[in-house]
Short mmCIF file of C-alpha atoms in Angstrom, two decimals:
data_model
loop_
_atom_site.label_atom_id
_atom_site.label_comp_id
_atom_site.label_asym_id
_atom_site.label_seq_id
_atom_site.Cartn_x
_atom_site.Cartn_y
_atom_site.Cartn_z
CA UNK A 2 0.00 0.00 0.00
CA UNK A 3 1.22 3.65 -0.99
CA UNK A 4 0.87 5.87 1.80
CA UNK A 5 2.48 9.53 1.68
CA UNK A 6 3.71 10.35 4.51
CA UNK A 7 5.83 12.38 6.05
CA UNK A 8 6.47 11.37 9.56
CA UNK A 9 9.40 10.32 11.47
CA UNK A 10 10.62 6.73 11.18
CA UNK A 11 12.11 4.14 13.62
CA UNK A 12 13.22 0.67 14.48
CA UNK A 13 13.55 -1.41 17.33
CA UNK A 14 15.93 -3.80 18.04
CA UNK A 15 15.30 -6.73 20.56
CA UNK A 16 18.16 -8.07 22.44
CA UNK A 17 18.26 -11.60 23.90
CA UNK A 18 18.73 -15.19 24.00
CA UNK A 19 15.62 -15.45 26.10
CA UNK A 20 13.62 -14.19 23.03
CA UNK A 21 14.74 -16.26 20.55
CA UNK A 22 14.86 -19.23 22.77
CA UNK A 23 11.10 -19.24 23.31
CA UNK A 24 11.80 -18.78 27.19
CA UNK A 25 10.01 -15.05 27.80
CA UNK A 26 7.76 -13.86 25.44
CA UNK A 27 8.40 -10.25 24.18
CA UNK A 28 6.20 -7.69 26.01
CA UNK A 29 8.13 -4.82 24.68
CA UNK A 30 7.72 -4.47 21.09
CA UNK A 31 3.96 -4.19 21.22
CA UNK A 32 4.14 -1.22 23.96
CA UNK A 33 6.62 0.44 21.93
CA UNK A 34 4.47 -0.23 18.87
CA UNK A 35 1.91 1.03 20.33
CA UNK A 36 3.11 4.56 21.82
CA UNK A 37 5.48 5.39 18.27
CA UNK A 38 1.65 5.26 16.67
CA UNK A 39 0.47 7.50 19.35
CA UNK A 40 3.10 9.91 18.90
CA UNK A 41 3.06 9.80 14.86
CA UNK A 42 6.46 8.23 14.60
CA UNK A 43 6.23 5.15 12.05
CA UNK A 44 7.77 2.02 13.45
CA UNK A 45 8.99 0.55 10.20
CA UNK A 46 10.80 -2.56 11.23
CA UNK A 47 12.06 -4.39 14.35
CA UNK A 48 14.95 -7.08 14.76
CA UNK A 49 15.30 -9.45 17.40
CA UNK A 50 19.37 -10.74 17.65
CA UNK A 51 20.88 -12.64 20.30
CA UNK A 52 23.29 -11.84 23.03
CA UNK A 53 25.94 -11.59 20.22
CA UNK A 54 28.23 -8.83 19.92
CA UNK A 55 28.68 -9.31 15.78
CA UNK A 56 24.70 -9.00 15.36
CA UNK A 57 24.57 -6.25 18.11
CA UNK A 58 27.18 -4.52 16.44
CA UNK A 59 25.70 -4.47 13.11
CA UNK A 60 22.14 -4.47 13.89
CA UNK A 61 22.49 -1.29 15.54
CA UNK A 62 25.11 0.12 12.19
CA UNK A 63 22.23 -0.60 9.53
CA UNK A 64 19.05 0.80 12.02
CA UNK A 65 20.76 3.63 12.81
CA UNK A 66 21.72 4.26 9.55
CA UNK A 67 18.20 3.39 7.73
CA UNK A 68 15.69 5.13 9.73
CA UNK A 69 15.28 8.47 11.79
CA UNK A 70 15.29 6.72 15.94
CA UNK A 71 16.53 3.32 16.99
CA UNK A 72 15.00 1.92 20.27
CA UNK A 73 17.05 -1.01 22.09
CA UNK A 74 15.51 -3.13 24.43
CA UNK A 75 17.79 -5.42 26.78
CA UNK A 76 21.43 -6.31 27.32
CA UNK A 77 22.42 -3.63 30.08
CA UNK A 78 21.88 -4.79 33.50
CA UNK A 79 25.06 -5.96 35.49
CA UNK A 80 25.91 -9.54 34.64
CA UNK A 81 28.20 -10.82 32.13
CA UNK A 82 25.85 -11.19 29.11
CA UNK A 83 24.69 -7.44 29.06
CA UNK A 84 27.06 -6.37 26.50
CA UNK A 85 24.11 -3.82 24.55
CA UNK A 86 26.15 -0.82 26.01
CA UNK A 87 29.95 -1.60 24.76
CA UNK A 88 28.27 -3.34 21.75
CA UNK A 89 26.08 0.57 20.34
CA UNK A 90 29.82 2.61 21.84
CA UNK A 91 31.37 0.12 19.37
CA UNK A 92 28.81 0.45 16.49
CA UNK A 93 29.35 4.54 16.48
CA UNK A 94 33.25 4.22 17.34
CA UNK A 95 33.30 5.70 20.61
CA UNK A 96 34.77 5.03 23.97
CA UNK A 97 33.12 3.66 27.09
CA UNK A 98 34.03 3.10 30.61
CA UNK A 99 32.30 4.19 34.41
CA UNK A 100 30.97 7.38 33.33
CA UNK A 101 30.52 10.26 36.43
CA UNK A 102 26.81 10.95 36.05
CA UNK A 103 25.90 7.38 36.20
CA UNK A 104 27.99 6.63 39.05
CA UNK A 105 26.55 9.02 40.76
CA UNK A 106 23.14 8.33 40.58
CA UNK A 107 24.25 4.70 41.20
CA UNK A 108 26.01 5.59 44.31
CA UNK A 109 23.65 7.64 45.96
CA UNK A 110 21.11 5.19 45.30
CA UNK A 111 22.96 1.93 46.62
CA UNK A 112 24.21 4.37 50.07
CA UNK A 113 20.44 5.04 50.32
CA UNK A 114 19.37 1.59 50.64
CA UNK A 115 22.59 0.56 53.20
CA UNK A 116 23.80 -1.69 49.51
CA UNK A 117 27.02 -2.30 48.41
CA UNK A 118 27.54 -0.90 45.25
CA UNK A 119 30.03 -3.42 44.11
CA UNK A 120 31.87 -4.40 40.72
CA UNK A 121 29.17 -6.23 38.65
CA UNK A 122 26.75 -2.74 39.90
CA UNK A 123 29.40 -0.22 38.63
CA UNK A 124 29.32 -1.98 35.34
CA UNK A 125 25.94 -0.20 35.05
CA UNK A 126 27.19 3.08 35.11
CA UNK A 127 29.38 1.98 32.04
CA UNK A 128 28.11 4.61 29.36
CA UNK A 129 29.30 5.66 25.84
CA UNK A 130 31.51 9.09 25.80
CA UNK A 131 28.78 11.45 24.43
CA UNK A 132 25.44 9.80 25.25
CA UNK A 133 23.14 11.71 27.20
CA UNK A 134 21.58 9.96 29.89
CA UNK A 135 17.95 8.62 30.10
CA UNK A 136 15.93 8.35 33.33
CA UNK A 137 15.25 4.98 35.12
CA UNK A 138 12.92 6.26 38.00
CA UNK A 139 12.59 2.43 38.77
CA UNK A 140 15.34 0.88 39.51
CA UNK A 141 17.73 4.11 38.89
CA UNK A 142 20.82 2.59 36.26
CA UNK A 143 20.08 4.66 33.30
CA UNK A 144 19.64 4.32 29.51
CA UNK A 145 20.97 6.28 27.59
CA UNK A 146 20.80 8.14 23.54
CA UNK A 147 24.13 7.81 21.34
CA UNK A 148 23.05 9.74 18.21
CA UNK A 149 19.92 8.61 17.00
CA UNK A 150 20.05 5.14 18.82
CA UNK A 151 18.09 5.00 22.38
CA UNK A 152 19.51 2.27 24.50
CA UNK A 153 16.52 1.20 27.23
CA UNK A 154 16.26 -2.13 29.60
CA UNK A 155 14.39 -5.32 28.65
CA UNK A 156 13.06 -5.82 32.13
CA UNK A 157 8.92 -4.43 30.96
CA UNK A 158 8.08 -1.89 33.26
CA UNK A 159 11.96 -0.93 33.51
CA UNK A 160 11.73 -0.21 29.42
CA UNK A 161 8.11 1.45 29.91
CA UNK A 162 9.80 4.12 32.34
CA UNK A 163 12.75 4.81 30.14
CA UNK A 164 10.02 5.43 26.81
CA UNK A 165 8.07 7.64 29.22
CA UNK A 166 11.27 9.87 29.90
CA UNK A 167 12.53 9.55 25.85
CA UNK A 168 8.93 10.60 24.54
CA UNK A 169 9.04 14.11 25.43
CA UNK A 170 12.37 14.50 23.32
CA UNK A 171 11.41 13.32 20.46
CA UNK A 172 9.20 15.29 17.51
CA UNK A 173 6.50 13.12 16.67
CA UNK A 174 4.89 13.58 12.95
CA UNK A 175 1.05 13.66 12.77
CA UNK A 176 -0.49 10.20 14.49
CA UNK A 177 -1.81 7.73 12.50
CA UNK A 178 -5.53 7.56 12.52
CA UNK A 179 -6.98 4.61 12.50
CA UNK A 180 -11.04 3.35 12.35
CA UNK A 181 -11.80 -0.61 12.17
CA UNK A 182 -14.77 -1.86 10.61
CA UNK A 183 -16.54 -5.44 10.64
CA UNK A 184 -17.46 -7.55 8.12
CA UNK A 185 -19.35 -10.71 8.83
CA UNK A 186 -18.07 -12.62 5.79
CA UNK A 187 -14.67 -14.44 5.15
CA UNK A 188 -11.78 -12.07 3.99
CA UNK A 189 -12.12 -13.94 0.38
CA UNK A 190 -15.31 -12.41 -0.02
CA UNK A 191 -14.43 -9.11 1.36
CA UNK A 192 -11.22 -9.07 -1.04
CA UNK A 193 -12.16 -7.25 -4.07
CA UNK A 194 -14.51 -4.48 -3.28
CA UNK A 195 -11.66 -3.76 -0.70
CA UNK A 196 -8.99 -3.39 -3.37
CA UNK A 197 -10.73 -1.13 -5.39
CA UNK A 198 -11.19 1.08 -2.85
CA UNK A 199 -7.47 0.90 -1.67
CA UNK A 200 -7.01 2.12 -5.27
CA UNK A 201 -8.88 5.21 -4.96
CA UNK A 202 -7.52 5.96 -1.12
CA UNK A 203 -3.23 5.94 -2.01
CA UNK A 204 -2.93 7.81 1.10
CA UNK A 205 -4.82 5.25 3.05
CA UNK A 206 -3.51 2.50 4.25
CA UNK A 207 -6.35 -0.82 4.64
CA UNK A 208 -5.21 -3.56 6.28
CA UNK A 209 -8.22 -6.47 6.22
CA UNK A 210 -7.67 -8.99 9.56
CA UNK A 211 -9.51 -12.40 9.08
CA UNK A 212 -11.41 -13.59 12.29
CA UNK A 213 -12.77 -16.63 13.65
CA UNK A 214 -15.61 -16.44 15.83
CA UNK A 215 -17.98 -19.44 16.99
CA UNK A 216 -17.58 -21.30 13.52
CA UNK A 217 -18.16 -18.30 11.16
CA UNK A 218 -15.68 -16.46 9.17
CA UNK A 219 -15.37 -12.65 9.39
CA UNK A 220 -13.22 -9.52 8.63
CA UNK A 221 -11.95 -6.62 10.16
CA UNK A 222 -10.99 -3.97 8.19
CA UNK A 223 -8.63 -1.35 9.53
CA UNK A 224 -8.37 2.08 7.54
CA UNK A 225 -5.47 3.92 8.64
CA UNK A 226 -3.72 7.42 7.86
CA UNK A 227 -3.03 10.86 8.80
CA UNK A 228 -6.28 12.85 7.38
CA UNK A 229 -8.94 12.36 9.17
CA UNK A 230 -11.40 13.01 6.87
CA UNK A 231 -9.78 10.85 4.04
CA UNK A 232 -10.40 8.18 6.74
CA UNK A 233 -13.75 8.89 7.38
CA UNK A 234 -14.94 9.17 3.91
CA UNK A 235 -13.24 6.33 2.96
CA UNK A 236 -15.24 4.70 6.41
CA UNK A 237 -18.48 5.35 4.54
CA UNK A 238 -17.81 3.74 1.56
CA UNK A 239 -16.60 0.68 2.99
CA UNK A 240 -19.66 0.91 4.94
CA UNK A 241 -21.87 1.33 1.95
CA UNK A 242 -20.27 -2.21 0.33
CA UNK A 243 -21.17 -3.96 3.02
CA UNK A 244 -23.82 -3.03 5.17
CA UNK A 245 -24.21 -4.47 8.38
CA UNK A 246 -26.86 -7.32 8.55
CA UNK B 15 28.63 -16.01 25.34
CA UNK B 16 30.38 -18.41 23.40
CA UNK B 17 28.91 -21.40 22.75
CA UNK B 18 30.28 -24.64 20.77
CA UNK B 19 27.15 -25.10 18.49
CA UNK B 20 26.18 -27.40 15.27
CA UNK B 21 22.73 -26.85 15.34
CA UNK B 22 21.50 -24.92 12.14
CA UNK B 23 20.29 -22.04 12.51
CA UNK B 24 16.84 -19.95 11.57
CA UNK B 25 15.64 -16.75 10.94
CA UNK B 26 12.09 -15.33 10.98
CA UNK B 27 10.30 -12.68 9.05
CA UNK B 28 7.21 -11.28 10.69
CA UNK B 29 5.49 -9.24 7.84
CA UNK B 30 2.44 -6.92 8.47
CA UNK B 31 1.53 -3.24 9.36
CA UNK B 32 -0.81 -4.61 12.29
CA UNK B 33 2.28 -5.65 14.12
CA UNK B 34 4.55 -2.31 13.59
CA UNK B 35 1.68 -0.22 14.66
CA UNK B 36 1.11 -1.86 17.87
CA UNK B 37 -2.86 -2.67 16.41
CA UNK B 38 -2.07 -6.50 16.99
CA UNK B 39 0.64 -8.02 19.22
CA UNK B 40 2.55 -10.80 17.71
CA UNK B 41 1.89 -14.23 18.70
CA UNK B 42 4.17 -16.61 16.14
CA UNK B 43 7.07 -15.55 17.18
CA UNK B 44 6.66 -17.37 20.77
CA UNK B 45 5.29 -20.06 19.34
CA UNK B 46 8.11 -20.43 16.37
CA UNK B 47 10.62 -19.90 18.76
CA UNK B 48 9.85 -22.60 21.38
CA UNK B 49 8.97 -25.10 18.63
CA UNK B 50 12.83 -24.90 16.96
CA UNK B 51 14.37 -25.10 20.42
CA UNK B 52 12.53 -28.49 21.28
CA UNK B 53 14.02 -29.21 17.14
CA UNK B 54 17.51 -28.13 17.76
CA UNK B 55 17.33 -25.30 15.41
CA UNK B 56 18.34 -22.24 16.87
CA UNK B 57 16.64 -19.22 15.90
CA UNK B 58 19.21 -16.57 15.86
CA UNK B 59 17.38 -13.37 14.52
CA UNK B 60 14.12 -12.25 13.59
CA UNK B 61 12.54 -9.42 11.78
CA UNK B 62 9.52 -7.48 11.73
CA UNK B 63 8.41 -5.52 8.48
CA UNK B 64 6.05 -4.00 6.91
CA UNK B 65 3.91 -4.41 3.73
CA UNK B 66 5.98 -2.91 1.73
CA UNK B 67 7.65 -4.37 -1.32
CA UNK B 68 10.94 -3.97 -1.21
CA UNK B 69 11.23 -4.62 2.50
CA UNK B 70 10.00 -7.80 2.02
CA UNK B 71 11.94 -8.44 -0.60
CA UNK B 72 15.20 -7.03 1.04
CA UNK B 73 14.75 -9.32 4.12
CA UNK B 74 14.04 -12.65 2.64
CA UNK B 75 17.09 -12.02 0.68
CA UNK B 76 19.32 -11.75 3.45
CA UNK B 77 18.24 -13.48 6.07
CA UNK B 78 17.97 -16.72 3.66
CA UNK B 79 21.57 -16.05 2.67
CA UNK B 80 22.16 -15.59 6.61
CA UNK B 81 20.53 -18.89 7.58
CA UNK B 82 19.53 -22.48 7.29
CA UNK B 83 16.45 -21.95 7.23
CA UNK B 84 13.77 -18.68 6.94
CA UNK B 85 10.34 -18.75 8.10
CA UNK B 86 7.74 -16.16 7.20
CA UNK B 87 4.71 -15.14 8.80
CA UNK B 88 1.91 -13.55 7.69
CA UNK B 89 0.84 -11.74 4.06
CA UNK B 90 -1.00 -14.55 1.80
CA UNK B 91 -4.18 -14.24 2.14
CA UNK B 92 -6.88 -13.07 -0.71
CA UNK B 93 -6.64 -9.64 0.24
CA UNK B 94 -4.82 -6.22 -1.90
CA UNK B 95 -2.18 -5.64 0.73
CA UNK B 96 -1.06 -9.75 0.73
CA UNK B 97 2.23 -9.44 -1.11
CA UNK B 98 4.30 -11.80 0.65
CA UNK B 99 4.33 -14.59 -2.24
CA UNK B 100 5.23 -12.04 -5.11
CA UNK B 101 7.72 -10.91 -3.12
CA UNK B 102 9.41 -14.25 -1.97
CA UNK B 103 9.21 -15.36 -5.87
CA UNK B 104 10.82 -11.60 -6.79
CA UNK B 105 13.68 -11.86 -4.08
CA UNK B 106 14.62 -15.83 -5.71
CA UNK B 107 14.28 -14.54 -9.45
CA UNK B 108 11.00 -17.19 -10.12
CA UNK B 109 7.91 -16.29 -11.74
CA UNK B 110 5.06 -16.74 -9.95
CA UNK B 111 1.50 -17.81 -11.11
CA UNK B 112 -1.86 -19.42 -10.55
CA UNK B 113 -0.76 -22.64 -9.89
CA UNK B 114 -2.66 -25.82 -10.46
CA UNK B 115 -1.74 -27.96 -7.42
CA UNK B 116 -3.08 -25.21 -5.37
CA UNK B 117 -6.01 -24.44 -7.36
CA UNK B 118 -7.03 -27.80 -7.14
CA UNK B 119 -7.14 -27.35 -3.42
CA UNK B 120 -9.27 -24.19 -3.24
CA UNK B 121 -11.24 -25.34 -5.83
CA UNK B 122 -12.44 -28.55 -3.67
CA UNK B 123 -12.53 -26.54 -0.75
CA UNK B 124 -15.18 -24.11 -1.96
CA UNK B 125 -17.08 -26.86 -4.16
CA UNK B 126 -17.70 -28.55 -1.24
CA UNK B 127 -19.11 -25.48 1.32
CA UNK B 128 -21.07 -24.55 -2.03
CA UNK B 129 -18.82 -21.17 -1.92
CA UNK B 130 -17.70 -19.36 -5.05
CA UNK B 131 -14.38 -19.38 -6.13
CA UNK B 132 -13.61 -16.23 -6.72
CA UNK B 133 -11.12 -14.04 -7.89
CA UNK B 134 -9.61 -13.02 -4.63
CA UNK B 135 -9.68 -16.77 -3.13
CA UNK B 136 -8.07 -17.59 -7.22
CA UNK B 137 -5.06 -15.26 -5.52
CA UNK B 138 -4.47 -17.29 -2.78
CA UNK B 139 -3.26 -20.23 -5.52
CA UNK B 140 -0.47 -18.15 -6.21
CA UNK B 141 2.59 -20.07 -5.82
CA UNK B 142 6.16 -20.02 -7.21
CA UNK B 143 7.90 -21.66 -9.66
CA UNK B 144 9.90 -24.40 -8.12
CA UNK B 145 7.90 -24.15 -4.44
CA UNK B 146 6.49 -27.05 -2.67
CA UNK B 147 3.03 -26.54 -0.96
CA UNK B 148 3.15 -26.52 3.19
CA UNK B 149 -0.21 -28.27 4.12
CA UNK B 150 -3.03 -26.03 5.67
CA UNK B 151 -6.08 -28.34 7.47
CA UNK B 152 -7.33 -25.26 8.81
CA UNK B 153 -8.51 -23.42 5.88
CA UNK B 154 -6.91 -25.35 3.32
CA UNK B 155 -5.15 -22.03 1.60
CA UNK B 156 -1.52 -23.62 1.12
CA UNK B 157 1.80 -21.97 2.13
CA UNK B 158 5.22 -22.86 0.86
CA UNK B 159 8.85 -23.95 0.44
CA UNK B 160 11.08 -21.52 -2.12
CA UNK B 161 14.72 -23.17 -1.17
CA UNK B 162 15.38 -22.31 2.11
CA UNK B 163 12.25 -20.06 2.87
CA UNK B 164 9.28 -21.30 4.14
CA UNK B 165 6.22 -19.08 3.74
CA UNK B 166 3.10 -18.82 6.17
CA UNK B 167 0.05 -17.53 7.41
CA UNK B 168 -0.08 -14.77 10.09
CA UNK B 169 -3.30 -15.88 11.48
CA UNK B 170 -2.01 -17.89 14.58
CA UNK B 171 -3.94 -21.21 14.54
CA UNK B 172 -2.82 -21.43 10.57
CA UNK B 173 0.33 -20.47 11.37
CA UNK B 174 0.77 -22.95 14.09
CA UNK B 175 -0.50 -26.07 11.42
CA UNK B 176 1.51 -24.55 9.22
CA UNK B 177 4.41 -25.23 11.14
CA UNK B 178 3.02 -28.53 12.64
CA UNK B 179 3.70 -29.53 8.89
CA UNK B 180 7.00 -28.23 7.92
CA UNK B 181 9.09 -29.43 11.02
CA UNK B 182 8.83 -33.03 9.95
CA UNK B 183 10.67 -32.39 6.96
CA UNK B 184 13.61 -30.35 8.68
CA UNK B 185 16.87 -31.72 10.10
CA UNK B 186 17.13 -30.51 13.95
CA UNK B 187 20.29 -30.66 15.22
CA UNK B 188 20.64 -31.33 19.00
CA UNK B 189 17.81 -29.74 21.15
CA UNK B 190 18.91 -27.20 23.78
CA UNK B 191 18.35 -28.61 26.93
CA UNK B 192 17.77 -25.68 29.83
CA UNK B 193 17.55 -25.69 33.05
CA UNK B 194 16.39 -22.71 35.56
CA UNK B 195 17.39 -21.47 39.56
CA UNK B 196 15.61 -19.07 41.46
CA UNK B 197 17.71 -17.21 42.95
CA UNK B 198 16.14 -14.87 46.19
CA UNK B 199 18.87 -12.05 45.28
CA UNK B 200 19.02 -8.71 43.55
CA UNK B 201 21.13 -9.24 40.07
CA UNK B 202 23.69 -6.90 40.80
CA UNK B 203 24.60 -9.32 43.92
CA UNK B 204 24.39 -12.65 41.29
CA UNK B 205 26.70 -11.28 38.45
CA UNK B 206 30.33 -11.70 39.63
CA UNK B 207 30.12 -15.26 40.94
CA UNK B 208 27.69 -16.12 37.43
CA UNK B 209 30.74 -14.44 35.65
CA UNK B 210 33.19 -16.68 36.58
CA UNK B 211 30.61 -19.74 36.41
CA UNK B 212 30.35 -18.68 32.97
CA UNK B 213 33.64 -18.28 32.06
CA UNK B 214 34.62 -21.90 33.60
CA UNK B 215 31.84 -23.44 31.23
CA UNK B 216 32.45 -22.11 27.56
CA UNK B 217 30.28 -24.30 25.89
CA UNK B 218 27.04 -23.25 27.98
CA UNK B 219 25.32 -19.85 27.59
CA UNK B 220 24.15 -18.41 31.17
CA UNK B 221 21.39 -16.21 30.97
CA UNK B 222 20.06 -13.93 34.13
CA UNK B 223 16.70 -12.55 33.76
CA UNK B 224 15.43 -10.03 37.28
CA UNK B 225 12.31 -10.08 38.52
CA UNK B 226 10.59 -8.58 41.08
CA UNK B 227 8.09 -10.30 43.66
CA UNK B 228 6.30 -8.66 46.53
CA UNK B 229 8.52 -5.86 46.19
CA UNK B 230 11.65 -7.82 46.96
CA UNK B 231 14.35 -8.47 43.85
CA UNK B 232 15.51 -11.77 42.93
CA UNK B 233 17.08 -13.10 39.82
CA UNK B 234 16.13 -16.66 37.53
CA UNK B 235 19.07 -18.05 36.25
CA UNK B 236 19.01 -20.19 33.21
CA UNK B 237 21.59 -22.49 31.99
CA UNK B 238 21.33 -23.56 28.78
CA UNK B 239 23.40 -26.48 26.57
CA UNK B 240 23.28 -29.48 24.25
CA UNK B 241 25.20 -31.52 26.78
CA UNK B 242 22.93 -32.70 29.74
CA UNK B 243 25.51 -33.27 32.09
CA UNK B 244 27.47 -29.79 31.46
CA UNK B 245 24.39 -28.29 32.04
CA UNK B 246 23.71 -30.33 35.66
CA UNK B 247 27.18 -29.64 36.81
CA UNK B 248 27.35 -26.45 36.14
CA UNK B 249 23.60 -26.13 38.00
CA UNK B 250 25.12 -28.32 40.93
CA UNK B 251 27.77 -25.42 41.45
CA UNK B 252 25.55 -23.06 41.00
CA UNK B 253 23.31 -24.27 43.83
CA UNK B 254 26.06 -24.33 45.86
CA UNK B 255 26.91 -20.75 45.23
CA UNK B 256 23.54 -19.94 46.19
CA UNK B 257 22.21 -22.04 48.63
CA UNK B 258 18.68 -21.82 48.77
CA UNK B 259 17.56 -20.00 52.62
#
């Protein structure tokens, strides 16, 4: 489908064994998904690579390079496979050690709770030479933004925070409207009259999503783009081909 | 984490708008995932794009040169926006057609509910040159084999017979075996004595994965390896790292 539209892109890139391995099912990319739409920045693709510092490497290179924002999700907590942070200093060619700001925080936080802020905790303040910090108000070690790549926990509500305290930097585009519509006849059916009227809507996007519901086949159609009223006439139509029952 | 491995190795491509905008959350990925562990296939990388030509295109080209094997989910249905088989014939340089095994399929499908076959459903017998069908019971609809790509439905109980009847005709290698300790202790206390665990067992990957539980931290440890009794010694000293209270 041709859409025209001029909003901000981005990718996400999933990092984990546990992924891939069919232990945790991703929560992330859906809430991510979800709040880029809000915001009218188009999440165009996502990758999902393993604790691997080759794939991290040049996962992050061609994202970063390909579309407007990069999210990362995973790899920088304390033990020995969280490698996401050296891995994105690596993909831009810059240096990393114990940075200030994030020891710091990190300190004051671990003093406040009577912990001992010990060698596999100071790994988290490990932070690419000019990346600005992002805000973890739940369990303090930050993210962080090298360029256009935003580098954010895997742990759910830990990533949730750290896209709460990235949103407000970012310039969103105009949000994606969306309307949903449903047919009570198999997508097959559906098919045709639908194309056609894609055809006459190129700045619409319609995306038809088969259903199953207590033996019977059905359809819902999801009209998508930035003018509202190019949705809504286009709403009508659809409505006029198939009139509900 | 390096780890001594035979196995062959997947990819997956995830196509459809529905996912990127956060409209639907992704379901085949879990299920994909788990099902070439239990194989011994190791899925080492997926990717979500849209439906959009030449990102379809683009992926299925490199991930199959990547990997042993590529599965695809979602974008072959009857519908405008269901490019997936054009593109997986454009990316191998086959034509692609109406194809008469397929047809035949449909055809006896519909004869038999006393449903048209129409144009739209005629789509859905688009095939490749050179592809072999992947068997559908659920709504009969075939995917397929192009080399090293196998192409399915997004729709998850298709998807999941799909897959039910392409893993009989792959070559697992030897199925990761995975074993998990609870650990009553923040992360940041776990790393440095995992660290060295890990570094005395090459062969095994060591993942940590934090939770939190009534508001107090702990950390689930998961050893994972294609040698069972690697993966029991190494949980035998791990146990004794961390004895449980």
């Amino acid at each position: 489908m041709s859409t025209v539209n001029p909003n901000p892109s981005a990718a996400m890139l999933v990092i984990g064994d546990e992924i891939l391995s069919g232990r945790t099912r991703d929560a992330n990319m859906y809430y991510l998904a979800g709040e880029l739409t809000k915001l009218g920045v188009d999440l165009k693709e996502v990758r999902v690579v393993s604790d691997d510092k080759n794939a991290i490497v040049s996962a992050v290179r061609a994202l970063s390079t390909a579309y407007d924002h990069v999210f990362t999700s995973g790899g920088i907590g304390p033990t020995h496979d969280d490698i996401t942070a050296d891995c994105v200093a690596e993909a831009f060619g810059v240096s990393i050690d114990v940075r200030d700001d994030a020891r710091v925080l990190l300190a004051a936080h671990y003093a406040a709770r009577g912990a001992e802020f010990n060698a596999a905790r100071m790994r988290m303040a490990r932070i690419p030479d000019t990346a600005t910090l992002i805000e973890n108000p739940v369990s303090i070690a930050p993210g962080f933004t090298v360029q256009n790549v935003h580098v954010m926990a895997g742990v759910p509500n830990i990533f949730q925070a750290m896209v709460a305290s990235v949103m407000p930097t970012l310039t969103g585009g105009s949000p994606l409207l969306s309307q949903t519509y449903r047919i009570d006849s198999p997508e097959s059916t559906v098919a045709e009259p639908l194309g056609d009227l894609a055809a006459r809507y190129p700045d619409l996007s319609m995306g038809s999503y088969p259903f199953t519901q207590d033996g019977a086949f059905g359809t819902n159609i999801v009209i998508r783009g930035v003018s509202g009223a190019q949705v809504e006439a286009a709403m009508i139509e659809l409505a006029n081909l198939f009139p509900r029952g």
